Tab-separated table of C-alpha atoms in Angstrom:
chain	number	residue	atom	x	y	z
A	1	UNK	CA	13.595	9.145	-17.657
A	2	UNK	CA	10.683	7.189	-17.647
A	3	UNK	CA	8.823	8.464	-14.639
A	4	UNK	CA	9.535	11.545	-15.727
A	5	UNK	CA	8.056	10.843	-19.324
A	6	UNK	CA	4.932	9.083	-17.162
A	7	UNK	CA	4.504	12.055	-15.339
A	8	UNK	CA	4.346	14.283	-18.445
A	9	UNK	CA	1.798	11.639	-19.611
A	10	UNK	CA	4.056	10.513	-22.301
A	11	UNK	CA	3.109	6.503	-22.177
A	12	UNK	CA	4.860	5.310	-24.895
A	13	UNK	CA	8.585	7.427	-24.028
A	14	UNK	CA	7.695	5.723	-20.704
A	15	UNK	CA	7.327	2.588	-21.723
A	16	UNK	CA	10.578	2.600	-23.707
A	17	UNK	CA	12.732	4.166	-21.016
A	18	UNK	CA	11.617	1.227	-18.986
A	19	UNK	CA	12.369	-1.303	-21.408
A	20	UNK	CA	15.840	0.284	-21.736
A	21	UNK	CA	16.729	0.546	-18.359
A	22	UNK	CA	15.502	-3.070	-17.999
A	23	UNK	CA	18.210	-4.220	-20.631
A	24	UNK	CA	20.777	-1.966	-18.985
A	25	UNK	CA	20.187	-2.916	-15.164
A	26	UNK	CA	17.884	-6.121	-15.537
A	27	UNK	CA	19.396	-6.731	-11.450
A	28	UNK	CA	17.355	-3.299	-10.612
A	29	UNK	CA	13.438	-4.272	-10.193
A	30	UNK	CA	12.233	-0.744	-10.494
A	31	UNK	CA	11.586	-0.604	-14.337
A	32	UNK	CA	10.102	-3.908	-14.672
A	33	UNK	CA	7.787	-2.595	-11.949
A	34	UNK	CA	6.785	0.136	-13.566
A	35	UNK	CA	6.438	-1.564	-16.667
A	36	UNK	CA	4.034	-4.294	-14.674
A	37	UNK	CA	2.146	-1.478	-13.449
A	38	UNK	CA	1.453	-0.070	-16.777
A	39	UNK	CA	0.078	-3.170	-18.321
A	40	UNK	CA	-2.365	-3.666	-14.821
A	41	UNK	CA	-4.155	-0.147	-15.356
A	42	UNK	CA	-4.283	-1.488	-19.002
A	43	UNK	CA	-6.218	-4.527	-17.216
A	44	UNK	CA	-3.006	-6.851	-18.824
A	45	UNK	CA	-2.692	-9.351	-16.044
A	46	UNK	CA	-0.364	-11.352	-17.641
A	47	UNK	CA	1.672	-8.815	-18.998
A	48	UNK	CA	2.101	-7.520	-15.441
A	49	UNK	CA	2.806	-10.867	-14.184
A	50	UNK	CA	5.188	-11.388	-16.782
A	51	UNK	CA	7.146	-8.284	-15.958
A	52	UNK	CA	7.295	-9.029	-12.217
A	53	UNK	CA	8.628	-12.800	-12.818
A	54	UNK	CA	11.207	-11.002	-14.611
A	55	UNK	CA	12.248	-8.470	-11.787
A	56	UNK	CA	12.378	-11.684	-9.659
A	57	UNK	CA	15.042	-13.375	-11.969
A	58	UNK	CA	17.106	-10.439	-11.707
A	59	UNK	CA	16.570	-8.523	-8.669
A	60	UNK	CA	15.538	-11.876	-6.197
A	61	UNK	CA	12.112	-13.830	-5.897
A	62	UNK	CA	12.065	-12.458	-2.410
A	63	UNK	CA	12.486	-8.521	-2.969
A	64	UNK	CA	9.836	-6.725	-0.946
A	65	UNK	CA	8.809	-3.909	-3.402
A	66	UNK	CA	8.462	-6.657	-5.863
A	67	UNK	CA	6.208	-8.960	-3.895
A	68	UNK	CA	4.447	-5.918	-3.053
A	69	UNK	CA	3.189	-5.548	-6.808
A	70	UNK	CA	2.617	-9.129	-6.981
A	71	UNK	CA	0.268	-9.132	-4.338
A	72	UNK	CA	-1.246	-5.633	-5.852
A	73	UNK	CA	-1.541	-7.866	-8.787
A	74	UNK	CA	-3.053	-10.519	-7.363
A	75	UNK	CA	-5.619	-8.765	-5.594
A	76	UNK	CA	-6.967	-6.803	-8.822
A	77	UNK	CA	-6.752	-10.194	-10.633
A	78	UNK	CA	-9.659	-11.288	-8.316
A	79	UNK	CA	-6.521	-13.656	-6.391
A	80	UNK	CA	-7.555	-11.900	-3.382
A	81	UNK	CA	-5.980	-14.646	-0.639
A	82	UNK	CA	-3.273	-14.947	-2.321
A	83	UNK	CA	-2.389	-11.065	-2.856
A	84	UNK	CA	-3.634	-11.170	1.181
A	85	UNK	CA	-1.087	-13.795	1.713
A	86	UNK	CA	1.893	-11.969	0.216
A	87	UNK	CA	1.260	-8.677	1.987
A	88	UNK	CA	1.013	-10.701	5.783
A	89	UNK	CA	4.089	-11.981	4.743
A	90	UNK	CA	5.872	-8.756	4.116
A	91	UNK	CA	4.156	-7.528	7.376
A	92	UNK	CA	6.015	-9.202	10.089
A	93	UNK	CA	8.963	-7.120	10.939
A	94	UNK	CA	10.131	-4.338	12.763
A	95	UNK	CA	10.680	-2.023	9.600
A	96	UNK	CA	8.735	0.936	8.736
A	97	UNK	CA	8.132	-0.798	5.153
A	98	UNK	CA	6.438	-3.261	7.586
A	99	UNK	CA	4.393	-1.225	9.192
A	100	UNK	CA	3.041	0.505	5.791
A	101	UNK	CA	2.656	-3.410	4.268
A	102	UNK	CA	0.501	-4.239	7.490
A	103	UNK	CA	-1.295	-0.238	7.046
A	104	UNK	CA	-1.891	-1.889	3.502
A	105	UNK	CA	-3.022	-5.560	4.353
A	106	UNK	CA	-5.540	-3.880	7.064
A	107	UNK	CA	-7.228	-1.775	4.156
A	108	UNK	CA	-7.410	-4.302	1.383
A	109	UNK	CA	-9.441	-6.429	4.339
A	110	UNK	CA	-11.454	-3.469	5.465
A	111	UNK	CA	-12.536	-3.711	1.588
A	112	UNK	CA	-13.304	-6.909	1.630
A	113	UNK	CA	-15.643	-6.620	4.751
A	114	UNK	CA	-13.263	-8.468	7.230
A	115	UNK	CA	-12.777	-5.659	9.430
A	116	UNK	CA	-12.433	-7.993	12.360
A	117	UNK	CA	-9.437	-9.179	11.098
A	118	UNK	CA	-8.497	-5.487	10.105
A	119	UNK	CA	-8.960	-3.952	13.620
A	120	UNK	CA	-6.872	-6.592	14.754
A	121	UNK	CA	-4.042	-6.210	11.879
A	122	UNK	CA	-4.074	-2.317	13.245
A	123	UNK	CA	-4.321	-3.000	16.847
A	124	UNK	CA	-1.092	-5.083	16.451
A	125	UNK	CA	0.368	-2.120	15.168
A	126	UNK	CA	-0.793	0.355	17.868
A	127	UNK	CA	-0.267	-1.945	20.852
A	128	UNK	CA	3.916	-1.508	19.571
A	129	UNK	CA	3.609	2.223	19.447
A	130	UNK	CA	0.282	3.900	20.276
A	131	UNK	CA	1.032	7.481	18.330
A	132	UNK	CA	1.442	5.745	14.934
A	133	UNK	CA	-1.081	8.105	13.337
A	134	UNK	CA	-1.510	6.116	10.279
A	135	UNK	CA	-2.851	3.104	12.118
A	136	UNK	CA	-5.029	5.220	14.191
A	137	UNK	CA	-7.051	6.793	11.209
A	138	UNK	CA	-7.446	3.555	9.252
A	139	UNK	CA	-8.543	2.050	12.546
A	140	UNK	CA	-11.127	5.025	12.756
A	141	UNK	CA	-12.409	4.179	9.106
A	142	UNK	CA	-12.712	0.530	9.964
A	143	UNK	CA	-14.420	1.456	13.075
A	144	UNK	CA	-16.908	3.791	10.880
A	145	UNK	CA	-17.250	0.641	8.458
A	146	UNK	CA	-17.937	-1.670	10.872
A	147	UNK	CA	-21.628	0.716	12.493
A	148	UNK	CA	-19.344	1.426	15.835
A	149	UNK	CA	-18.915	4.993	15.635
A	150	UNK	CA	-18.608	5.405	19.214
A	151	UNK	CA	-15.370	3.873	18.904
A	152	UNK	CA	-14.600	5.474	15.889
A	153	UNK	CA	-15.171	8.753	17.814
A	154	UNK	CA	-12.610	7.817	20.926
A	155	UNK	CA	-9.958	7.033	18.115
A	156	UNK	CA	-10.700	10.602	16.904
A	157	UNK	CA	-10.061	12.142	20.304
A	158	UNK	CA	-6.892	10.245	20.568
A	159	UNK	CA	-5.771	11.524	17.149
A	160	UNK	CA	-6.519	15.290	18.372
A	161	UNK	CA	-4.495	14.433	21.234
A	162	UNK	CA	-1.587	13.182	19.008
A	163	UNK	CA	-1.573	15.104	16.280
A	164	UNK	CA	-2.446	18.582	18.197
A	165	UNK	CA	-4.848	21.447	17.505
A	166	UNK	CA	-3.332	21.683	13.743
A	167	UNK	CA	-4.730	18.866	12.614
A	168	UNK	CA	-7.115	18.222	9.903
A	169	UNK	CA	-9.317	15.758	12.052
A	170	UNK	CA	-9.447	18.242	14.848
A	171	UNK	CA	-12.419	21.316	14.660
A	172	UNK	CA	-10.598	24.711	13.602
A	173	UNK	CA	-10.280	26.943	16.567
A	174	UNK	CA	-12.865	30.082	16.474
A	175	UNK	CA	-11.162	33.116	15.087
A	176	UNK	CA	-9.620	36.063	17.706
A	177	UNK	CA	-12.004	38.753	18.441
């Protein structure tokens, strides 16, 4: 109900369906989550904090969607290493969720200007399988970022090569006469 009120822009039905199911399921980290996510775009840190310690006490200190929002946190509360910290910890793994926390922790350093340490976060990534599309257009954009377009062009041919003549980074074919 209240992602459903959220996305009808209903705030405050949001925020109570949250608190609700928060009371009801306080083992189910989801609502608090939301709920620390609606205090952060209000620029509440410690409202948002607050929320996530409490998803913690009920759903594990150690649950990954919940130390993802603490690092989001952390980052937007100007705790950049430590945000950085908490999202190379949830990147070592085999899981897919691994793969899009290391897609993440390679973007929040490409913003930060540390693209050496972002090419590398995204080689990692390629090197264990080389089609992984995502990785291959954030290492484009870091490539871009970085002034070495000439590699940022060869990842672009390998992307037309993966994702075929459909995509959106490859040039439209001409029209049939």
């Amino acid at each position: 109900l209240g992602l459903a009120a959220d996305k009808s822009h209903k705030g405050q039905l949001a925020i109570e369906s949250w608190r609700h199911a928060t009371e009801i399921c306080p083992e189910y980290p989801y609502p608090f989550i939301s709920l620390a996510l609606q205090a952060l775009q209000s620029g509440n840190f410690g409202t948002a904090e607050k929320w996530l310690f409490a998803a913690q006490q009920g759903a594990g200190a150690q649950h990954p969607d919940v130390q993802r929002a603490l690092a989001h946190v952390s980052i937007r509360k100007g705790e950049v290493q430590a945000g950085l910290a908490i999202l190379d910890q949830l990147s070592s793994g085999d899981s897919c969720d691994a793969k899009l926390d290391t897609l993440l922790l390679a973007r929040q350093l490409a913003r930060l200007g540390q693209t050496d340490q972002a090419k590398s976060a995204l080689l990692e990534l390629i090197n264990e399988q080389c089609d992984y599309v995502p990785a291959l257009h954030e290492l484009k954009a870091v490539w871009q970022q970085a002034g070495q377009l000439d590699r940022a062009s060869r990842v672009e041919q390998v992307l037309r090569l993966t994702e075929g003549p459909s995509s959106p980074s490859a040039p439209n074919p001409a029209p049939l006469a």
